[in-house]
Coordinates of C-alpha atoms in Angstrom, one line a residue:
Chain A
X213 CA -8.8 69.7 -14.2
X214 CA -7.2 66.4 -15.1
X215 CA -5.4 66.1 -18.4
X216 CA -6.1 63.2 -20.9
X217 CA -3.4 62.6 -23.1
X218 CA -4.4 62.0 -26.7
X219 CA -1.4 60.4 -29.1
X220 CA -2.0 62.4 -32.5
X221 CA -2.0 59.8 -35.4
X222 CA -0.6 62.0 -38.3
X223 CA 0.6 61.2 -42.0
X224 CA 3.4 63.8 -42.3
X225 CA 1.4 66.6 -40.0
X226 CA -2.0 65.8 -41.6
X227 CA -4.1 64.8 -38.4
X228 CA -6.3 61.7 -39.4
X229 CA -10.0 61.8 -38.4
X230 CA -9.8 59.0 -35.5
X231 CA -7.5 61.6 -33.7
X232 CA -10.1 64.2 -33.6
X233 CA -12.9 61.4 -32.2
X234 CA -10.3 60.9 -29.5
X235 CA -10.2 64.9 -28.8
X236 CA -14.1 64.6 -28.1
X237 CA -14.0 61.4 -25.8
X238 CA -11.1 63.2 -24.0
X239 CA -13.5 66.5 -23.4
X240 CA -15.6 63.7 -21.6
X241 CA -13.2 62.5 -19.2
X242 CA -11.3 65.7 -18.8
X243 CA -9.1 68.7 -20.3
X244 CA -7.5 67.1 -23.7
X245 CA -3.8 67.3 -24.3
X246 CA -2.6 66.2 -27.7
X247 CA 0.9 64.4 -28.1
X248 CA 2.3 65.2 -31.5
X249 CA 5.4 63.4 -32.3
X250 CA 7.3 64.0 -35.7
X251 CA 8.5 66.9 -37.5
X252 CA 6.8 70.4 -38.1
X253 CA 3.6 70.4 -35.6
X254 CA 2.5 73.6 -37.2
X255 CA -0.7 72.1 -39.5
X256 CA -1.3 69.6 -37.0
X257 CA -2.0 72.3 -34.1
X258 CA -4.2 74.2 -36.5
X259 CA -6.6 71.1 -36.5
X260 CA -6.0 70.2 -32.9
X261 CA -6.9 73.7 -31.7
X262 CA -9.9 73.3 -33.5
X263 CA -11.3 70.1 -31.8
X264 CA -10.8 71.1 -28.4
X265 CA -7.1 70.2 -28.0
X266 CA -6.1 73.0 -24.6
X267 CA -2.4 71.7 -24.8
X268 CA -0.3 70.0 -27.5
X269 CA 2.8 68.5 -26.4
X270 CA 5.1 68.2 -29.3
X271 CA 8.2 66.1 -29.4
X272 CA 9.5 67.3 -32.6
X273 CA 11.9 64.0 -33.4
X274 CA 11.8 63.0 -37.1
X275 CA 14.3 60.5 -36.4
X276 CA 11.8 58.7 -34.2
X277 CA 9.4 57.7 -37.1
X278 CA 12.3 55.4 -38.9
X279 CA 11.9 52.9 -35.6
X280 CA 9.1 50.7 -34.7
X281 CA 6.6 51.5 -32.0
X282 CA 9.2 51.6 -29.3
X283 CA 10.6 54.9 -29.0
X284 CA 7.1 56.4 -28.9
X285 CA 6.2 54.2 -26.2
X286 CA 9.2 55.6 -24.6
X287 CA 8.3 59.2 -25.5
X288 CA 4.6 58.8 -24.0
X289 CA 5.8 57.3 -20.7
X290 CA 8.2 60.2 -19.8
X291 CA 5.0 62.6 -20.6
X292 CA 2.7 60.3 -18.5
X293 CA 5.2 60.7 -15.7
X294 CA 5.4 64.2 -16.1
X295 CA 2.1 65.1 -16.5
X296 CA -0.3 62.3 -14.2
X297 CA -3.3 62.1 -16.8
X298 CA -6.5 60.8 -16.0
X299 CA -5.9 58.7 -19.3
X300 CA -4.3 57.6 -22.4
X301 CA -6.1 57.4 -25.5
X302 CA -4.5 56.0 -28.7
X303 CA -6.1 55.1 -32.1
X304 CA -7.0 51.4 -32.3
X305 CA -4.8 50.3 -35.2
X306 CA -1.7 48.3 -35.3
X307 CA 0.8 50.6 -34.4
X308 CA -1.3 52.2 -31.7
X309 CA -2.4 49.0 -29.8
X310 CA 1.1 48.1 -29.6
X311 CA 2.3 51.6 -28.4
X312 CA -0.3 51.2 -25.7
X313 CA 0.7 47.5 -25.1
X314 CA 4.6 48.7 -24.5
X315 CA 3.5 51.8 -22.5
X316 CA 1.3 49.7 -20.3
X317 CA 3.9 47.4 -19.2
X318 CA 6.4 50.3 -18.9
X319 CA 4.0 51.9 -16.4
X320 CA 2.2 49.0 -14.6
X321 CA -1.0 50.0 -16.0
X322 CA -4.0 48.5 -17.2
X323 CA -4.8 48.1 -21.2
X324 CA -8.2 48.1 -22.8
X325 CA -8.0 47.9 -26.8
X326 CA -10.6 48.3 -29.2
X327 CA -13.0 50.5 -27.7
X328 CA -16.1 51.1 -29.9
X329 CA -17.3 54.1 -27.1
X330 CA -15.8 55.6 -23.8
X331 CA -17.9 57.4 -21.3
X332 CA -17.1 59.0 -18.3
X333 CA -17.8 57.6 -14.5
X334 CA -17.1 60.6 -12.5
X335 CA -13.9 61.2 -14.8
X336 CA -13.0 57.2 -14.8
X337 CA -13.2 55.9 -18.3
X338 CA -15.7 53.0 -19.1
X339 CA -15.3 51.3 -22.3
X340 CA -17.7 49.5 -24.6
X341 CA -16.0 46.7 -26.8
X342 CA -17.6 44.5 -29.6
X343 CA -16.1 40.7 -28.8
X344 CA -16.8 37.6 -30.7
X345 CA -17.5 38.4 -33.9
X346 CA -19.5 41.3 -32.6
X347 CA -21.9 38.8 -30.8
X348 CA -21.4 40.1 -27.2
X349 CA -20.9 43.7 -25.9
X350 CA -18.4 44.1 -22.8
X351 CA -18.3 47.3 -20.6
X352 CA -15.0 47.6 -18.8
X353 CA -12.8 49.5 -16.6
X354 CA -9.0 49.8 -15.8
X355 CA -8.2 49.3 -12.3
X356 CA -4.7 50.0 -11.9
X357 CA -2.0 52.9 -12.8
X358 CA -3.1 55.1 -15.7
X359 CA -5.9 53.8 -17.8
X360 CA -4.6 53.4 -21.2
X361 CA -7.3 52.8 -23.9
X362 CA -7.0 52.2 -27.8
X363 CA -10.0 53.3 -29.4
X364 CA -11.6 52.2 -32.6
X365 CA -12.4 55.0 -35.4
X366 CA -16.0 55.8 -35.8
X367 CA -16.3 55.5 -31.8
X368 CA -17.5 59.3 -31.6
X369 CA -18.4 62.1 -33.8
X370 CA -15.8 65.0 -33.7
X371 CA -17.2 67.9 -32.0
X372 CA -15.6 71.2 -33.3
X373 CA -14.7 73.4 -30.4
X374 CA -12.0 75.8 -30.2
X375 CA -9.1 74.8 -27.7
X376 CA -6.3 77.1 -26.4
X377 CA -3.8 74.6 -28.3
X378 CA -1.0 76.0 -26.4
X379 CA 2.2 74.2 -27.7
X380 CA 4.7 72.9 -25.2
X381 CA 7.7 71.5 -26.8
X382 CA 9.3 68.3 -24.8
X383 CA 12.5 66.9 -24.9
X384 CA 12.3 63.4 -24.5
X385 CA 15.4 60.5 -24.3
X386 CA 15.1 57.7 -26.6
X387 CA 17.0 54.5 -25.4
X388 CA 19.3 52.7 -27.7
X389 CA 17.2 49.5 -27.2
X390 CA 14.2 51.3 -28.6
X391 CA 15.9 51.8 -31.8
X392 CA 16.4 48.1 -32.5
X393 CA 13.8 47.6 -35.4
X394 CA 14.2 50.1 -38.0
X395 CA 12.1 51.3 -40.7
X396 CA 14.3 51.0 -43.9
X397 CA 11.6 51.9 -46.2
X398 CA 8.1 53.1 -45.8
X399 CA 5.7 53.5 -49.1
X400 CA 2.6 55.6 -48.5
X401 CA -0.5 54.1 -49.9
X402 CA -1.5 55.5 -53.1
X403 CA -4.8 57.8 -52.2
X404 CA -7.4 56.2 -53.9
X405 CA -9.8 59.2 -54.0
X406 CA -12.6 57.6 -51.6
X407 CA -12.8 57.9 -48.1
X408 CA -10.8 55.6 -46.1
X409 CA -12.1 51.9 -45.2
X410 CA -12.3 52.3 -41.4
X411 CA -13.7 56.0 -41.6
X412 CA -16.4 55.9 -44.0
X413 CA -20.0 56.1 -43.2
X414 CA -20.7 53.7 -46.1
X415 CA -18.6 50.8 -47.4
X416 CA -19.4 48.5 -50.4
X417 CA -17.5 45.3 -50.3
X418 CA -17.0 43.0 -53.0
X419 CA -16.0 38.8 -52.7
X420 CA -15.7 35.9 -54.8
X421 CA -18.9 36.5 -56.5
X422 CA -17.1 39.4 -58.7
X423 CA -15.2 36.9 -60.2
X424 CA -12.1 39.5 -60.3
X425 CA -14.2 42.3 -61.7
X426 CA -14.6 44.9 -59.1
X427 CA -16.0 47.6 -61.4
X428 CA -19.5 47.2 -60.6
X429 CA -18.6 47.4 -57.1
X430 CA -16.4 50.6 -57.2
X431 CA -18.7 52.2 -59.5
X432 CA -21.6 51.8 -57.0
X433 CA -19.6 52.7 -53.9
X434 CA -18.5 56.2 -55.9
X435 CA -22.6 56.8 -56.8
X436 CA -22.9 56.5 -52.8
X437 CA -19.7 58.4 -52.0
X438 CA -18.7 54.9 -50.0
X439 CA -15.3 53.2 -49.5
X440 CA -14.4 50.1 -51.2
X441 CA -13.7 46.8 -49.2
X442 CA -13.1 43.3 -49.9
X443 CA -13.4 40.0 -48.6
X444 CA -10.5 37.7 -47.8
X445 CA -11.5 35.3 -50.3
X446 CA -11.3 38.3 -53.0
X447 CA -8.0 39.3 -51.5
X448 CA -6.3 36.0 -51.6
X449 CA -7.2 35.4 -55.0
X450 CA -5.2 38.5 -55.7
X451 CA -8.1 40.8 -56.7
X452 CA -7.8 43.5 -54.2
X453 CA -4.7 44.8 -52.0
X454 CA -4.9 43.3 -48.4
X455 CA -5.3 46.9 -47.2
X456 CA -8.9 46.9 -48.6
X457 CA -9.9 43.6 -46.4
X458 CA -12.9 43.6 -44.1
X459 CA -12.7 40.9 -41.5
X460 CA -10.8 39.3 -38.5
X461 CA -7.3 39.6 -40.2
X462 CA -8.3 42.8 -42.1
X463 CA -10.2 45.9 -41.1
X464 CA -13.1 46.0 -38.6
X465 CA -15.7 48.9 -40.2
X466 CA -18.8 49.9 -38.6
X467 CA -20.7 52.1 -40.8
X468 CA -24.0 53.7 -41.2
X469 CA -24.3 51.4 -44.4
X470 CA -22.5 48.3 -45.4
X471 CA -23.2 46.5 -48.8
X472 CA -21.6 43.3 -49.4
X473 CA -21.8 42.0 -53.0
X474 CA -21.0 38.5 -54.2
X475 CA -19.9 37.5 -50.3
X476 CA -21.1 34.5 -48.6
X477 CA -20.5 35.8 -45.3
X478 CA -18.0 33.5 -43.2
X479 CA -17.8 34.1 -39.5
X480 CA -14.4 35.8 -40.3
X481 CA -15.9 38.3 -42.6
X482 CA -18.7 38.9 -40.5
X483 CA -16.4 39.8 -37.4
X484 CA -15.4 42.5 -39.5
X485 CA -18.6 44.2 -40.6
X486 CA -21.4 42.9 -38.1
X487 CA -21.6 45.9 -36.1
X488 CA -22.9 47.8 -39.0
X489 CA -25.7 49.9 -38.6
X490 CA -27.7 48.9 -41.8
X491 CA -26.4 45.8 -43.9
X492 CA -27.4 45.1 -47.6
X493 CA -26.2 41.8 -49.3
X494 CA -26.5 41.0 -53.1
X495 CA -25.7 37.5 -53.7
X496 CA -26.7 34.8 -56.6
X497 CA -26.8 32.1 -53.6
X498 CA -30.0 32.8 -51.7
X499 CA -28.3 30.3 -49.1
X500 CA -25.7 32.6 -48.6
X501 CA -25.2 32.8 -44.7
X502 CA -24.9 36.6 -44.9
X503 CA -28.5 36.9 -45.7
X504 CA -29.4 36.1 -42.2
X505 CA -28.3 39.4 -40.8
X506 CA -29.2 41.7 -43.5
X507 CA -31.7 44.5 -43.4
X508 CA -32.3 44.3 -47.1
X509 CA -31.0 41.7 -49.5
X510 CA -31.0 41.1 -53.3
X511 CA -30.7 37.4 -54.7
X512 CA -29.2 38.2 -58.1
X513 CA -26.2 38.5 -60.3
X514 CA -24.4 41.6 -58.7
X515 CA -22.9 42.4 -62.6
X516 CA -26.6 42.7 -63.2
X517 CA -28.0 44.5 -60.1
X518 CA -25.1 46.6 -58.9
X519 CA -24.7 48.8 -62.3
X520 CA -28.4 49.2 -62.6
X521 CA -28.7 50.3 -59.1
X522 CA -25.7 52.3 -59.8
X523 CA -27.8 54.2 -62.4
X524 CA -30.8 54.6 -60.5
X525 CA -28.7 55.9 -57.6
X526 CA -27.1 58.6 -59.9
X527 CA -30.7 59.5 -61.2
X528 CA -32.2 60.1 -57.6
X529 CA -29.1 62.2 -56.8
X530 CA -29.4 64.0 -60.1
Chain B
X147 CA 18.9 28.6 -33.4
X148 CA 16.5 28.3 -30.9
X149 CA 12.9 29.4 -32.0
X150 CA 9.8 29.7 -29.4
X151 CA 6.4 30.0 -31.4
X152 CA 3.8 31.0 -28.9
X153 CA 0.5 29.7 -29.1
X154 CA -2.9 30.2 -27.8
X155 CA -5.7 27.8 -27.2
X156 CA -8.9 29.6 -28.0
X157 CA -12.9 28.6 -28.0
X158 CA -13.6 27.5 -31.5
X159 CA -14.9 30.7 -33.5
X160 CA -17.4 28.5 -35.3
X161 CA -19.0 27.2 -32.1
X162 CA -21.3 29.3 -29.5
X163 CA -18.9 31.4 -27.6
X164 CA -19.8 32.2 -24.2
X165 CA -18.8 34.1 -20.9
X166 CA -18.6 32.6 -17.3
X167 CA -20.6 34.3 -14.7
X168 CA -17.3 36.1 -13.5
X169 CA -17.2 37.6 -17.0
X170 CA -14.2 35.7 -18.1
X171 CA -14.2 33.9 -21.5
X172 CA -15.5 30.2 -21.1
X173 CA -12.3 28.2 -21.9
X174 CA -13.9 24.6 -20.8
X175 CA -17.3 24.4 -22.0
X176 CA -16.6 25.5 -25.6
X177 CA -14.5 23.5 -27.9
X178 CA -11.3 24.8 -28.1
X179 CA -8.3 24.6 -30.6
X180 CA -4.8 25.8 -31.7
X181 CA -5.8 29.8 -32.4
X182 CA -5.9 30.0 -36.3
X183 CA -3.7 33.0 -36.4
X184 CA -0.9 31.3 -34.6
X185 CA -0.8 28.3 -36.9
X186 CA 1.0 31.3 -39.5
X187 CA 3.6 31.6 -36.8
X188 CA 3.9 27.8 -36.6
X189 CA 4.3 27.6 -40.5
X190 CA 7.0 30.4 -40.8
X191 CA 8.9 28.7 -38.1
X192 CA 8.9 25.7 -39.9
X193 CA 9.5 27.1 -43.4
X194 CA 12.5 29.1 -41.7
X195 CA 13.9 26.2 -41.0
X196 CA 13.2 24.5 -44.2
X197 CA 15.0 27.1 -45.9
X198 CA 18.0 27.0 -43.8
X199 CA 19.1 23.8 -44.6
X200 CA 22.2 22.4 -42.7
X201 CA 21.4 24.7 -39.8
X202 CA 20.6 23.2 -36.7
X203 CA 17.2 24.9 -35.6
X204 CA 14.9 24.0 -32.6
X205 CA 11.5 24.9 -32.4
X206 CA 9.6 25.0 -29.4
X207 CA 5.4 25.4 -29.0
X208 CA 4.7 27.6 -25.9
X209 CA 1.6 27.7 -24.6
X210 CA -0.1 29.2 -21.5
X211 CA -3.4 27.7 -20.7
X212 CA -5.6 25.2 -19.1
X213 CA -5.1 21.5 -18.9
X214 CA -7.0 21.2 -22.4
X215 CA -4.6 23.6 -23.8
X216 CA -2.3 20.8 -24.6
X217 CA -4.6 20.4 -27.7
X218 CA -3.0 23.6 -29.0
X219 CA 0.6 22.2 -28.4
X220 CA 0.0 19.1 -29.7
X221 CA -1.7 20.3 -33.0
X222 CA 1.9 22.7 -33.4
X223 CA 4.1 19.3 -32.7
X224 CA 1.9 17.4 -35.3
X225 CA 2.7 20.3 -37.8
X226 CA 6.5 19.8 -37.2
X227 CA 7.5 21.5 -34.4
X228 CA 10.0 19.7 -32.2
X229 CA 8.9 19.8 -28.8
X230 CA 6.1 21.9 -26.3
X231 CA 6.1 23.5 -23.4
X232 CA 2.7 24.1 -21.3
X233 CA 2.5 26.6 -18.6
X234 CA -0.5 25.6 -16.4
X235 CA -1.7 26.4 -12.9
X236 CA -4.6 27.3 -11.7
X237 CA -3.8 30.4 -10.4
X238 CA -4.0 31.8 -14.2
X239 CA -7.0 31.6 -15.0
X240 CA -8.7 34.8 -15.8
X241 CA -5.2 36.8 -16.1
X242 CA -4.9 39.9 -18.6
X243 CA -2.7 40.2 -21.5
X244 CA -0.2 41.9 -19.0
X245 CA 0.1 38.8 -16.9
X246 CA 0.0 36.3 -19.8
X247 CA 3.1 38.6 -21.3
X248 CA 4.7 38.1 -18.1
X249 CA 4.1 34.4 -17.6
X250 CA 5.5 33.8 -21.4
X251 CA 8.5 36.0 -21.0
X252 CA 9.4 34.2 -17.9
X253 CA 8.9 30.4 -19.5
X254 CA 11.2 31.9 -22.7
X255 CA 13.8 33.0 -20.3
X256 CA 13.6 29.5 -18.6
X257 CA 13.7 27.7 -22.0
X258 CA 16.9 29.9 -22.3
X259 CA 19.1 30.8 -25.2
X260 CA 16.1 31.6 -27.4
X261 CA 17.2 33.6 -30.6
X262 CA 13.7 34.1 -32.0
X263 CA 10.2 34.6 -30.3
X264 CA 7.2 34.1 -32.5
X265 CA 3.7 34.9 -32.3
X266 CA 0.5 35.1 -34.7
X267 CA -1.0 38.5 -35.5
X268 CA -3.7 38.3 -32.8
X269 CA -5.4 35.7 -31.0
X270 CA -8.9 34.9 -32.3
X271 CA -10.7 35.3 -29.1
X272 CA -9.8 38.8 -27.2
X273 CA -8.0 39.7 -30.6
X274 CA -6.0 42.5 -28.8
X275 CA -3.2 42.1 -30.8
X276 CA -0.5 43.3 -27.8
X277 CA 1.2 40.3 -26.4
X278 CA 4.0 40.5 -29.2
X279 CA 4.8 44.0 -28.3
X280 CA 4.5 43.4 -24.7
X281 CA 6.7 40.3 -25.0
X282 CA 9.4 42.3 -26.6
X283 CA 9.2 45.1 -24.0
X284 CA 9.8 42.7 -21.3
X285 CA 12.0 40.7 -22.7
X286 CA 14.0 43.8 -24.0
X287 CA 14.2 42.5 -27.6
X288 CA 13.8 44.5 -30.9
X289 CA 10.2 44.0 -31.9
X290 CA 9.5 43.2 -35.5
X291 CA 5.5 42.9 -35.7
X292 CA 2.9 42.3 -37.9
X293 CA 5.1 40.9 -40.6
X294 CA 3.0 40.1 -43.9
X295 CA 6.2 38.7 -45.4
X296 CA 9.6 37.7 -43.9
X297 CA 12.9 37.4 -45.5
X298 CA 16.1 36.6 -43.3
X299 CA 19.9 36.6 -43.8
X300 CA 21.9 35.2 -41.2
X301 CA 21.0 37.4 -38.1
X302 CA 19.2 40.0 -40.0
X303 CA 15.2 39.7 -40.6
X304 CA 13.7 42.0 -43.1
X305 CA 9.8 41.8 -43.3
X306 CA 7.2 43.9 -44.8
X307 CA 4.7 45.6 -42.7
X308 CA 1.2 47.0 -44.0
X309 CA 0.1 49.4 -42.1
X310 CA -2.8 52.0 -42.1
X311 CA -1.4 54.5 -44.4
X312 CA 2.0 52.8 -45.6
X313 CA 3.6 49.7 -46.2
X314 CA 7.3 49.8 -44.3
X315 CA 9.8 47.5 -44.7
X316 CA 11.2 46.9 -41.1
X317 CA 14.3 45.4 -40.3
X318 CA 15.9 43.8 -37.0
X319 CA 18.7 41.4 -35.8
X320 CA 18.6 38.4 -33.7
X321 CA 17.4 38.0 -31.1
X322 CA 13.9 39.4 -31.3
X323 CA 10.2 38.8 -31.4
X324 CA 8.4 38.3 -34.5
X325 CA 4.7 38.3 -35.3
X326 CA 3.1 37.6 -38.4
X327 CA -0.1 37.8 -40.1
X328 CA -1.8 35.5 -42.2
X329 CA -0.5 37.1 -45.4
X330 CA 2.7 35.2 -44.8
X331 CA 0.8 31.9 -46.5
X332 CA -1.4 29.3 -45.7
X333 CA -0.6 27.1 -42.8
X334 CA -0.1 23.4 -43.3
X335 CA -2.3 20.7 -42.3
X336 CA -0.5 17.7 -40.2
X337 CA 0.7 14.7 -42.3
X338 CA -0.3 11.3 -41.1
X339 CA 3.4 10.8 -40.3
X340 CA 3.6 14.2 -38.6
X341 CA 0.5 12.9 -36.3
X342 CA 2.1 9.5 -35.6
X343 CA 5.5 11.5 -34.7
X344 CA 3.8 14.0 -32.5
X345 CA 3.1 11.4 -29.9
X346 CA 6.9 10.8 -29.2
X347 CA 7.8 14.4 -29.1
X348 CA 8.2 16.2 -25.5
X349 CA 5.9 17.9 -23.6
X350 CA 6.8 19.6 -20.7
X351 CA 4.5 21.2 -18.0
X352 CA 5.6 23.9 -16.1
X353 CA 3.7 25.4 -13.0
X354 CA 4.3 29.2 -11.9
X355 CA 6.6 28.2 -9.3
X356 CA 8.7 26.5 -11.7
X357 CA 8.7 29.7 -13.4
X358 CA 9.5 31.7 -10.4
X359 CA 6.4 34.0 -11.2
X360 CA 4.5 34.9 -8.0
X361 CA 0.7 33.4 -8.1
X362 CA -0.5 37.0 -6.7
X363 CA 0.7 38.6 -10.0
X364 CA -1.8 36.7 -12.3
X365 CA -5.1 35.8 -12.5
X366 CA -8.3 37.6 -12.4
X367 CA -7.8 39.0 -9.3
X368 CA -4.5 40.5 -10.4
X369 CA -5.8 42.0 -13.7
X370 CA -5.6 45.6 -14.2
X371 CA -8.7 45.9 -16.2
X372 CA -12.2 44.6 -15.0
X373 CA -15.2 43.7 -16.9
X374 CA -18.1 45.3 -15.8
X375 CA -20.6 43.7 -17.9
X376 CA -21.0 41.5 -20.7
X377 CA -24.0 41.0 -22.9
X378 CA -24.9 39.2 -25.9
X379 CA -25.7 41.3 -28.7
X380 CA -29.4 41.0 -30.0
X381 CA -29.4 38.7 -33.3
X382 CA -29.9 41.1 -36.2
X383 CA -33.3 39.8 -37.7
X384 CA -33.6 39.3 -41.2
X385 CA -34.6 42.0 -43.4
X386 CA -36.6 41.7 -47.0
X387 CA -35.1 39.8 -49.4
X388 CA -36.1 40.4 -53.0
X389 CA -35.2 38.2 -56.3
X390 CA -33.8 40.3 -58.9
X391 CA -36.1 39.5 -62.1
X392 CA -35.2 41.8 -65.4
X393 CA -34.0 44.6 -63.2
X394 CA -36.3 44.7 -60.2
X395 CA -33.7 43.9 -58.0
X396 CA -31.8 47.2 -58.5
X397 CA -34.8 49.0 -58.3
X398 CA -36.1 47.4 -55.1
X399 CA -32.9 48.3 -53.6
X400 CA -32.2 51.6 -54.8
X401 CA -36.2 52.3 -53.4
X402 CA -34.6 51.1 -50.0
X403 CA -31.3 53.4 -49.8
X404 CA -33.9 55.9 -50.4
X405 CA -36.5 55.2 -47.4
X406 CA -33.5 54.8 -45.5
X407 CA -32.4 58.3 -46.9
X408 CA -28.5 57.3 -48.1
X409 CA -29.7 58.9 -51.2

């Protein structure tokens, strides 16, 4: 069976959820082989095994993490040349897309980014993308070389299935040219205790209407077990860090439920949330454009509506 | 110092963006403009020159696109860029990111002695965010990308890169490829003086043969990915809207959440 390479996205060995989704997608296309780049793969191998990885290629190189993108692309190139996989799947975040970009140039292969679904047409990956602020759905295929595909979070539900997860250590050579952009400092984001924004089933976002007070948004989010997001206006005002921004230049989310509080709904914001399954808006301004696409809307002050709703949700959950 | 800022001509995001029958983006029937996200790159190039008083810095806006794409270059010239280079050739239409990055790389080489290639974080149409990395790969230059803050001293650039799980400080040395995000700061509006001055600034037009790029290597037929179908998403229909009166809004909201089994 054809191998499908999945680049493991991890934080100090802890595998991130989108990688498990990639393993599930890889099983539709062939036999999933995970590629772990970094130091100490043992914890990762445990998780990868539970989600169907048949092989785990381990590039045990802590040094690689101190350079931006290029060394990982070189490592993957060498692995692709060694294994001739049916496709390479990578998480669609900034780093993942850039690794894919360089890999595509190196391998003379086609690239598709930001897939929200990948299905198999006789082993050939067929991707679905959501484009133009979510207004169009595009299906596409790579027609040259090894398909290199980056996949967005939540594109599949990770299926727990045992794999052999046979570890194979791989030596790669990294050129000096790939070590020219050095990461001189890395500060991990503080854990908020809430779900990751791009992975959450429910997202509650606040905008200009919060007036800088995110407490009602955060408490409502916590009552639902949701992630917290923010509009660009709220981020530009310094009320929330950029990592929480939903929209064209922030995160794209596609949760089961998206609640927008005090967000008017500019096209740039809609681009980041329009494909959410269910959308709710709370806004004082009944003319807010976001009301046009909601499943449910409350015209009212979020500072009154959200605390009361938080109480209501907490009571029902009892 | 020679700076090249890559700018893209894109359909206006607030207009009705469409696909052609061959599934390529309609770049002619919809009003186009300089991609908003490239304005931040132009702005950072201009700020770099302002900060380095006394150093001779020439900034070129480079664009690959159809005839109308001169609008994007002109905007960059109006903002303060010194000259424009427009690569225009019928054979380019429908090119994928790989072919576009090839044409851009060849144009950067032809401009010559380029110290810094700058890009926006993504285009506002395809929004793949891959061209800066491809350019770095093709030009064999360091890749310092997704910068949300830029500092430099001499040939050394240090930027902040806000990743998914960490904020990193990345360092590179010229020559290099630098892409910047909208977090680097608001882009300036062209002044009246800038608009007038732009009319006299040089704008060169190059074809593929000027760059020595084989026309067979670009365009839709040479793309290494093929769109099978494009489909407009059915418009979302508006659901129920209630007006809050003395707590009725919250109650209705909780009822809705319960009816959809979110609680």
